Amino acid sequence: MDARTDLRDLKATVEALDRGETSSTDLVRASLDRIDESQPHLNAFRVVRRTAALDEAREADRRRASGERLPLLGVPIAIKDDTDIVGETTMFGCAGTFTPKDTDAEVVRRLRAAGAVIVGKTHSPELGQWPLTDGDAFGHTRSAWSREHTPGGSSGGSAAAVAAGLVPAALGSDGAGSVRIPASWSNLVGIKPQRGRISMWPDAESFNGLTTHGPLARTVADAALLLDVVSGNHPRDRHTCAPLTVSDAVGRDPGKLNIALSLKIPFTATPTRLDARVRTRIAALAAVLRDLGHEVTLADPDYGMMFGLAFLPRSMAGIEDWLHRLPDPSLADVRTRANARTGRFLHGYPLRAARAVEPRLHRRVGRIFDRFDVVLAPTTATPPLPVTAIDGIGGWATDKVITGACPYAWPWNVLGWPAINVPAGFTEERLPVGAQLLGPENSEPMLVSLASQLESVLRWHEHTPEQWW
C-alpha cells in the first residue's frame, strides 16, 4: 500500500495530512477506488458518495492550504446505513423506495464540523436485528478475513470496510452488541460508549435507549479519537451525560486493577455454550493482564432472568416503531414482521416496566464493581459464523443461531454503561475473536487506558488480512 494513501491508521492519516505528505484528494480517491474494487466481493457499502466526497476532499485541501486545522480535516470516514446524511436515503438494510434525507444526523453534523469526508454508507442487516450482515435487499457482506464468514453485525459493513483498509475508521451503532460483535469478528477495536455520550438525533433515543453510535478502528487511539469527535448532545436528546475526553487516556497507565473474569452466559431462552476456541483466547488474554500486574479473578455479575424481561420489550418495540417508517412494510423479512408484531404487544405496560426496572438492575449488576474495577468477558460465544448461517430459516431457528453465537453483549445495552471490544487473537483457522472490557457508568477513560495497555503488548493492529478479494 502506498504510504501516501495508507488508510489503515486514523491518527497517522491525520498526521500525514498535517505534514503535507499527502492530500485529502489523494486519500479520498484511494478510498473510493478500493471500495469499488472490493464491492463485488466484500459488499461493505450500500452508498458510495464518489462525486460528493471528491468535491469535499478538494475543499478540504483548499482549507488546509489556507492554514485551517481540524481534528479530521480531509480524512475519509464511513457511516452505517442507519444514519442520515443529506442527499442520501437511510434504508437500514430494508427494501423499498426511500426518500433522500434533507438534514444530517447530529453525529454526521459533528463529523463534518471536524472536517471528515464521508465516503459512503455501510450495510446493515434489516433494522440491525442480527449479528450477521445480509438481507434480501443487498445480499451478503463478507469478512475481510474470510470470504466464507460474516464480519458480524449489525455494523458489519463498517467493520469490513475498516478491516479491509477501505477507510481508516467508521461509525457503527450498538443496540445488543452491534459494534462489539463485528469488532470481535474483524480484529478491531469497537467502543460502545455510555448511553447519552453520543447523540442519536434526529431520534431523541434509539430502540428505547438500547442503541448508541460507536466507533470501529484498528487501534484504541483511533477509536478514541473518533469517539471524541462525535461525542456530544442535541438539545432534544432524551439521554445526556457530562462531557469527557477519552483520547487523553490512551497510553496512560491504568494502575493495578482488580478484574473479574466472567465466562457465565447471561440468561437466554435457548441453549448456549462457550466455544472452546473462544475460551482459550479469553484465558490467554487474562494471562496477559496478570503479567501486566493486574489481579484477575473468576467472578460473574449477578444478571438474573430479569435482564431478558428488561431487554425484549425495548428491542421488539423498537423494531415495531422502525417498521412504521418504511415506505412499504410488506417488503420486510417475515422475521422482521413477526418481531414487530411482538413489539406491538410489548408496547405500553411491558415497555414501561422494562424501563422502570433499570435502576434495580444497575444496583444488582453494579455490586460487582464494589469488588472489581473492570469485568472481562467474551464478546461472542463462538468464532465468526458462516455468511449463510441464517439464510432461509424461520424466526425461532434464527433466534437459536444468534443467541448461541452472541449471548454476551446485550446486558450492557440494558444498563447503558460503556464497553470496549479488544481483539483477543485468532483460532487455528485464522478467524478473529474478541473480548469485552466492561465498566460501570462513565468509565470510558479507564477502559480506554486498559485497552491501550493491552494493545501495546499484543500489537493486534499489526495483523492484517490477506486481500482475498
Coordinates of C-alpha atoms in Angstrom, one line a residue:
M1 CA 0.0 0.0 0.0
D2 CA 1.4 3.4 -1.0
A3 CA 2.4 5.3 2.2
R4 CA 0.8 8.4 0.8
T5 CA -2.6 6.7 0.6
D6 CA -2.3 4.3 3.6
L7 CA -5.8 4.1 5.1
R8 CA -5.1 1.7 8.0
D9 CA -4.4 4.2 10.8
L10 CA -6.7 7.2 11.5
K11 CA -4.2 9.2 13.6
A12 CA -1.3 8.5 11.2
T13 CA -3.6 9.7 8.3
V14 CA -4.3 13.0 10.1
E15 CA -0.6 13.5 10.9
A16 CA 0.4 12.8 7.2
L17 CA -2.1 15.4 6.1
D18 CA -0.8 17.9 8.7
R19 CA 2.8 17.3 7.5
G20 CA 1.7 17.8 3.8
E21 CA 2.9 14.3 2.9
T22 CA -0.4 13.5 1.2
S23 CA -3.6 15.3 0.2
S24 CA -7.3 14.7 1.1
T25 CA -8.0 14.3 -2.6
D26 CA -5.4 11.5 -3.0
L27 CA -6.7 9.8 0.2
V28 CA -10.4 10.0 -0.7
R29 CA -9.8 8.9 -4.2
A30 CA -7.8 5.9 -3.0
S31 CA -10.6 5.1 -0.5
L32 CA -13.2 5.3 -3.2
D33 CA -11.1 3.2 -5.6
R34 CA -10.6 0.5 -3.0
I35 CA -14.3 0.5 -2.2
D36 CA -15.1 0.0 -5.9
E37 CA -12.5 -2.8 -6.2
S38 CA -13.8 -4.7 -3.2
Q39 CA -17.5 -4.1 -3.6
P40 CA -18.3 -7.1 -5.8
H41 CA -16.6 -9.3 -3.1
L42 CA -16.9 -7.7 0.3
N43 CA -20.1 -5.8 -0.4
A44 CA -19.4 -3.5 2.5
F45 CA -21.2 -0.3 1.2
R46 CA -24.7 0.5 0.2
V47 CA -24.0 4.1 -0.8
V48 CA -20.7 5.4 -2.3
R49 CA -20.5 9.2 -2.4
R50 CA -17.8 9.4 -5.1
T51 CA -18.7 12.8 -6.6
A52 CA -19.7 14.5 -3.4
A53 CA -16.7 13.0 -1.5
L54 CA -14.2 14.2 -4.0
D55 CA -15.7 17.7 -4.1
E56 CA -15.5 17.7 -0.3
A57 CA -11.9 16.5 -0.4
R58 CA -10.8 19.2 -2.8
E59 CA -12.4 21.8 -0.5
A60 CA -10.6 20.2 2.5
D61 CA -7.3 20.6 0.6
R62 CA -8.1 24.3 0.0
R63 CA -8.9 24.8 3.7
R64 CA -5.7 23.2 4.7
A65 CA -3.7 25.3 2.3
S66 CA -5.2 28.4 3.9
G67 CA -3.9 27.2 7.3
E68 CA -7.1 25.7 8.7
R69 CA -6.7 22.7 11.1
L70 CA -9.5 20.5 12.4
P71 CA -9.3 17.0 14.0
L72 CA -10.3 15.1 10.9
L73 CA -10.0 17.7 8.1
G74 CA -9.9 15.8 4.8
V75 CA -10.0 12.3 6.3
P76 CA -12.3 9.7 4.6
I77 CA -14.7 8.1 7.1
A78 CA -17.7 5.7 6.6
I79 CA -21.0 5.7 8.4
K80 CA -23.6 3.0 8.9
D81 CA -26.8 3.0 6.9
D82 CA -29.0 3.7 9.9
T83 CA -27.6 7.3 10.0
D84 CA -28.9 10.2 8.0
I85 CA -26.8 12.3 5.6
V86 CA -28.2 15.0 3.4
G87 CA -28.9 13.8 -0.2
E88 CA -28.9 10.1 0.6
T89 CA -31.5 7.6 1.7
T90 CA -31.4 5.7 5.0
M91 CA -32.6 2.2 4.2
F92 CA -31.2 0.4 7.3
G93 CA -30.9 -2.9 5.4
C94 CA -34.5 -2.8 4.1
A95 CA -36.1 -3.0 0.7
G96 CA -38.2 -0.3 -0.9
T97 CA -38.1 3.2 -2.4
F98 CA -36.9 5.7 0.2
T99 CA -36.8 9.5 0.1
P100 CA -33.4 11.1 0.4
K101 CA -32.8 13.0 3.6
D102 CA -32.7 16.8 3.8
T103 CA -31.0 17.0 7.2
D104 CA -27.8 15.4 8.6
A105 CA -28.0 13.4 11.8
E106 CA -26.3 15.1 14.7
V107 CA -23.4 12.7 14.6
V108 CA -22.9 13.5 10.9
R109 CA -23.0 17.2 11.7
R110 CA -20.2 16.7 14.2
L111 CA -18.2 14.6 11.7
R112 CA -18.5 17.4 9.2
A113 CA -17.6 20.0 11.8
A114 CA -14.4 18.1 12.5
G115 CA -13.6 18.1 8.7
A116 CA -14.3 14.5 7.9
V117 CA -15.2 13.4 4.4
I118 CA -17.9 10.8 4.5
V119 CA -17.2 8.5 1.5
G120 CA -20.3 6.3 1.9
K121 CA -22.8 4.4 4.0
T122 CA -22.2 0.8 5.0
H123 CA -24.5 -2.2 5.0
S124 CA -26.5 -3.3 8.0
P125 CA -29.0 -6.3 8.3
E126 CA -32.6 -5.3 8.3
L127 CA -33.2 -2.9 11.1
G128 CA -30.0 -4.0 12.8
Q129 CA -31.6 -7.2 14.2
W130 CA -28.9 -9.8 13.5
P131 CA -25.2 -10.3 14.2
L132 CA -24.7 -11.1 10.5
T133 CA -24.8 -8.5 7.8
D134 CA -27.0 -9.8 5.0
G135 CA -30.5 -9.4 3.6
D136 CA -32.7 -9.7 0.5
A137 CA -32.2 -6.0 -0.3
F138 CA -28.4 -6.4 -0.8
G139 CA -27.1 -9.9 -0.4
H140 CA -24.2 -10.9 1.9
T141 CA -21.4 -8.7 3.4
R142 CA -18.3 -10.8 3.8
S143 CA -15.4 -10.7 6.2
A144 CA -12.1 -9.2 5.2
W145 CA -10.6 -12.2 6.9
S146 CA -12.6 -15.0 5.1
R147 CA -15.0 -14.9 2.2
E148 CA -17.0 -17.7 3.7
H149 CA -17.6 -15.9 7.0
T150 CA -19.6 -12.9 8.2
P151 CA -17.8 -9.8 9.5
G152 CA -20.5 -9.7 12.2
G153 CA -23.4 -7.4 12.6
S154 CA -25.2 -5.3 12.7
S155 CA -22.4 -2.9 11.9
G156 CA -20.8 -5.4 9.7
G157 CA -20.3 -3.2 6.7
S158 CA -18.4 -0.7 8.8
A159 CA -16.3 -3.5 10.3
A160 CA -15.5 -5.0 6.9
A161 CA -14.6 -1.6 5.5
V162 CA -12.1 -0.8 8.3
A163 CA -10.6 -4.3 8.4
A164 CA -10.0 -4.3 4.6
G165 CA -8.3 -0.8 4.8
L166 CA -11.0 0.9 2.7
V167 CA -11.3 3.6 5.4
P168 CA -9.2 4.2 8.5
A169 CA -12.2 4.2 10.8
A170 CA -16.0 4.0 10.7
L171 CA -19.1 4.6 12.8
G172 CA -21.5 1.8 13.7
S173 CA -24.3 1.5 16.2
D174 CA -24.7 -0.9 19.1
G175 CA -28.1 -2.0 20.5
A176 CA -27.2 -5.5 21.6
G177 CA -23.5 -5.7 20.7
S178 CA -23.7 -4.4 17.1
V179 CA -20.4 -2.6 17.3
R180 CA -18.6 -5.0 19.6
I181 CA -19.6 -8.2 17.8
P182 CA -18.3 -7.1 14.3
A183 CA -15.2 -5.7 16.0
S184 CA -14.6 -9.1 17.6
W185 CA -15.0 -11.0 14.4
S186 CA -12.9 -8.5 12.4
N187 CA -9.9 -8.0 14.7
L188 CA -10.9 -4.4 15.5
V189 CA -11.4 -2.1 18.5
G190 CA -15.1 -1.3 18.9
I191 CA -16.4 1.1 21.6
K192 CA -20.0 1.1 22.9
P193 CA -20.0 4.4 24.9
Q194 CA -22.1 5.4 27.8
R195 CA -25.7 6.0 26.9
G196 CA -26.1 9.7 26.1
R197 CA -22.4 10.1 25.2
I198 CA -23.3 10.4 21.5
S199 CA -26.5 12.0 20.3
M200 CA -28.9 9.8 18.3
W201 CA -30.7 12.8 16.9
P202 CA -33.0 13.0 14.8
D203 CA -34.2 10.4 17.3
A204 CA -34.4 11.5 20.9
E205 CA -33.3 8.0 21.6
S206 CA -32.9 4.8 19.6
F207 CA -34.6 1.5 20.3
N208 CA -35.9 2.8 23.6
G209 CA -32.5 3.7 24.9
L210 CA -30.7 0.4 24.0
T211 CA -28.8 1.7 21.0
T212 CA -25.9 4.2 20.7
H213 CA -23.4 5.1 18.0
G214 CA -19.9 3.8 18.4
P215 CA -16.5 3.8 16.6
L216 CA -14.7 0.9 14.9
A217 CA -11.0 1.2 14.2
R218 CA -7.8 -0.8 14.2
T219 CA -6.3 0.9 17.3
V220 CA -7.5 2.2 20.6
A221 CA -6.1 5.6 19.8
D222 CA -8.1 5.8 16.5
A223 CA -11.3 4.6 18.1
A224 CA -10.9 7.1 21.0
L225 CA -10.2 10.0 18.5
L226 CA -13.4 9.2 16.6
L227 CA -15.4 8.9 19.8
D228 CA -14.2 12.3 21.0
V229 CA -15.1 13.9 17.6
V230 CA -18.7 12.6 17.6
S231 CA -19.5 12.9 21.3
G232 CA -22.0 15.5 22.5
N233 CA -25.7 16.2 22.6
H234 CA -28.5 17.7 20.7
P235 CA -30.8 19.9 22.8
R236 CA -33.7 17.4 22.4
D237 CA -31.8 14.2 23.3
R238 CA -33.6 12.1 25.9
H239 CA -30.3 10.9 27.4
T240 CA -27.3 13.1 28.1
C241 CA -24.1 12.7 30.2
A242 CA -21.3 15.1 31.3
P243 CA -18.6 15.6 28.6
L244 CA -15.3 13.8 28.9
T245 CA -12.3 13.3 26.6
V246 CA -11.2 9.7 26.2
S247 CA -8.1 10.3 23.9
D248 CA -6.3 11.6 27.0
A249 CA -6.4 8.1 28.4
V250 CA -4.6 6.4 25.5
G251 CA -1.1 5.4 26.8
R252 CA -1.9 6.4 30.3
D253 CA -1.0 3.8 33.0
P254 CA -4.3 2.4 34.3
G255 CA -2.6 1.4 37.6
K256 CA -3.1 -2.1 39.1
L257 CA -6.8 -3.1 38.5
N258 CA -8.9 -5.8 40.0
I259 CA -10.5 -7.5 37.1
A260 CA -13.4 -10.0 37.2
L261 CA -13.1 -12.7 34.5
S262 CA -16.7 -13.6 33.7
L263 CA -17.4 -16.6 31.5
K264 CA -21.0 -17.1 32.6
I265 CA -23.6 -16.6 29.8
P266 CA -26.3 -14.2 30.8
F267 CA -29.9 -15.5 30.6
T268 CA -31.1 -16.7 27.2
A269 CA -34.2 -18.6 26.1
T270 CA -32.2 -21.0 24.0
P271 CA -29.3 -23.4 24.8
T272 CA -25.9 -21.7 24.6
R273 CA -22.3 -22.7 25.5
L274 CA -18.9 -21.0 25.2
D275 CA -16.9 -22.5 22.3
A276 CA -13.5 -23.9 23.5
R277 CA -11.7 -21.9 20.9
V278 CA -13.0 -18.6 22.3
R279 CA -12.4 -19.8 25.9
T280 CA -8.8 -20.4 25.0
R281 CA -8.3 -16.9 23.7
I282 CA -10.0 -15.3 26.6
A283 CA -7.9 -17.3 29.0
A284 CA -4.7 -16.2 27.2
L285 CA -5.8 -12.5 27.4
A286 CA -6.5 -12.9 31.1
A287 CA -2.9 -14.3 31.5
V288 CA -1.6 -11.2 29.7
L289 CA -3.5 -9.0 32.1
R290 CA -1.9 -10.8 35.0
D291 CA 1.5 -10.4 33.5
L292 CA 0.8 -6.7 33.3
G293 CA 0.3 -6.7 37.1
H294 CA -3.5 -6.8 37.3
E295 CA -5.4 -9.1 39.6
V296 CA -7.7 -11.3 37.6
T297 CA -10.3 -13.4 39.5
L298 CA -13.2 -15.6 38.2
A299 CA -16.4 -13.8 39.1
D300 CA -19.7 -13.0 37.4
P301 CA -22.1 -10.1 37.5
D302 CA -25.5 -11.0 39.0
Y303 CA -27.6 -10.9 35.9
G304 CA -30.7 -13.0 36.6
M305 CA -33.7 -13.6 34.4
M306 CA -35.0 -10.1 34.9
F307 CA -32.4 -8.9 32.3
G308 CA -34.2 -10.6 29.5
L309 CA -37.5 -9.1 30.6
A310 CA -35.9 -5.7 30.6
F311 CA -34.3 -6.1 27.1
L312 CA -37.0 -7.7 25.0
P313 CA -39.8 -5.1 25.2
R314 CA -37.3 -2.3 24.4
S315 CA -35.8 -4.2 21.5
M316 CA -39.0 -5.5 19.9
A317 CA -41.0 -2.3 20.4
G318 CA -38.1 -0.5 18.7
I319 CA -38.4 -2.8 15.7
E320 CA -42.2 -2.2 15.6
D321 CA -41.5 1.6 15.6
W322 CA -39.0 1.4 12.8
L323 CA -41.2 -0.8 10.7
H324 CA -43.8 2.0 10.5
R325 CA -41.1 4.3 9.0
L326 CA -40.6 2.0 6.0
P327 CA -42.2 3.1 2.7
D328 CA -43.6 -0.5 2.2
P329 CA -43.5 -2.6 5.4
S330 CA -44.8 -5.6 3.4
L331 CA -41.4 -5.9 1.8
A332 CA -39.7 -6.6 5.2
D333 CA -38.4 -10.0 6.0
V334 CA -41.1 -12.3 7.5
R335 CA -38.9 -12.5 10.7
T336 CA -38.9 -8.7 10.9
R337 CA -42.7 -8.5 10.7
A338 CA -43.0 -11.3 13.3
N339 CA -40.7 -9.3 15.7
A340 CA -42.7 -6.2 15.0
R341 CA -45.9 -8.0 16.0
T342 CA -44.3 -9.0 19.2
G343 CA -43.2 -5.4 19.7
R344 CA -46.8 -4.2 19.2
F345 CA -47.8 -6.4 22.1
L346 CA -44.9 -5.3 24.3
H347 CA -45.7 -1.6 23.9
G348 CA -47.5 0.0 26.8
Y349 CA -47.1 -1.5 30.2
P350 CA -44.4 -4.1 29.4
L351 CA -42.2 -1.4 27.9
R352 CA -42.8 1.0 30.8
A353 CA -42.0 -1.9 33.2
A354 CA -38.8 -2.7 31.3
R355 CA -37.7 0.9 31.7
A356 CA -38.7 1.1 35.3
V357 CA -36.6 -1.9 36.3
E358 CA -33.4 -0.4 35.0
P359 CA -32.3 1.3 38.3
R360 CA -32.7 -2.0 40.1
L361 CA -30.5 -3.7 37.5
H362 CA -27.9 -1.0 38.0
R363 CA -27.8 -1.8 41.7
R364 CA -27.8 -5.5 41.2
V365 CA -25.1 -5.7 38.5
G366 CA -23.2 -2.7 39.9
R367 CA -22.4 -4.7 43.1
I368 CA -19.6 -6.4 41.2
F369 CA -17.9 -3.0 41.0
D370 CA -17.7 -2.9 44.8
R371 CA -15.0 -5.6 44.4
F372 CA -13.7 -5.1 40.9
D373 CA -12.8 -2.3 38.6
V374 CA -13.5 -4.0 35.3
V375 CA -15.3 -7.1 34.0
L376 CA -13.5 -9.1 31.3
A377 CA -15.9 -11.3 29.3
P378 CA -16.0 -12.9 25.8
T379 CA -17.6 -10.7 23.2
T380 CA -19.1 -13.7 21.5
A381 CA -19.5 -17.4 22.4
T382 CA -18.3 -18.6 19.0
P383 CA -15.9 -17.6 16.3
P384 CA -17.4 -15.9 13.2
L385 CA -20.4 -17.5 11.7
P386 CA -20.7 -18.6 8.1
V387 CA -22.2 -15.9 5.9
T388 CA -25.2 -18.2 5.2
A389 CA -25.9 -19.2 8.8
I390 CA -29.4 -17.7 8.9
D391 CA -30.4 -17.9 5.3
G392 CA -33.8 -19.4 4.6
I393 CA -34.7 -20.4 8.2
G394 CA -37.6 -19.3 10.4
G395 CA -37.7 -16.9 13.3
W396 CA -37.2 -19.4 16.1
A397 CA -34.3 -21.1 14.2
T398 CA -32.7 -17.7 13.6
D399 CA -33.0 -16.8 17.3
K400 CA -31.2 -20.1 18.3
V401 CA -28.4 -19.3 15.9
I402 CA -27.8 -15.7 17.0
T403 CA -28.3 -16.3 20.8
G404 CA -26.0 -19.3 20.5
A405 CA -23.3 -17.2 18.9
C406 CA -23.8 -13.8 20.6
P407 CA -25.2 -14.1 24.2
Y408 CA -22.7 -11.9 26.0
A409 CA -23.0 -8.4 24.7
W410 CA -26.6 -7.3 25.2
P411 CA -26.8 -6.7 29.0
W412 CA -24.6 -3.7 28.8
N413 CA -27.1 -2.1 26.4
V414 CA -29.8 -2.5 29.0
L415 CA -27.6 -0.9 31.6
G416 CA -26.4 1.8 29.2
W417 CA -22.8 1.5 30.5
P418 CA -19.6 1.6 28.5
A419 CA -17.9 -1.4 26.9
I420 CA -14.9 -2.0 24.6
N421 CA -14.2 -4.9 22.4
V422 CA -10.5 -5.7 22.1
P423 CA -9.0 -8.3 19.7
A424 CA -8.1 -11.5 21.6
G425 CA -6.3 -13.3 18.8
F426 CA -7.2 -15.9 16.2
T427 CA -8.5 -19.5 16.0
E428 CA -6.4 -22.2 14.3
E429 CA -8.5 -21.4 11.2
R430 CA -7.2 -17.8 11.4
L431 CA -10.6 -16.4 12.4
P432 CA -10.6 -13.4 14.8
V433 CA -12.2 -13.4 18.2
G434 CA -12.5 -10.7 20.8
A435 CA -13.0 -9.9 24.4
Q436 CA -15.1 -7.2 26.2
L437 CA -13.8 -4.8 28.8
L438 CA -17.0 -3.8 30.7
G439 CA -17.2 -0.9 33.1
P440 CA -19.6 1.0 35.3
E441 CA -21.2 4.3 34.4
N442 CA -18.9 6.8 32.6
S443 CA -15.9 4.5 32.8
E444 CA -14.7 5.1 29.2
P445 CA -11.3 6.6 30.2
M446 CA -10.4 3.7 32.4
L447 CA -11.5 1.1 29.8
V448 CA -9.5 3.0 27.1
S449 CA -6.5 3.2 29.3
L450 CA -6.6 -0.6 29.9
A451 CA -7.3 -1.4 26.3
S452 CA -4.4 0.8 25.2
Q453 CA -2.1 -1.1 27.6
L454 CA -3.1 -4.4 26.2
E455 CA -2.6 -3.1 22.7
S456 CA 1.0 -2.1 23.5
V457 CA 1.7 -5.7 24.3
L458 CA -0.5 -7.7 21.9
R459 CA 0.0 -5.3 18.8
W460 CA -3.2 -6.6 17.2
H461 CA -3.2 -3.8 14.7
E462 CA -0.1 -5.3 13.0
H463 CA -2.2 -8.3 12.0
T464 CA -4.0 -7.6 8.7
P465 CA -6.0 -9.8 6.4
E466 CA -4.7 -11.1 3.1
Q467 CA -6.6 -9.4 0.2
W468 CA -8.6 -12.4 -0.9
W469 CA -10.9 -10.2 -2.9

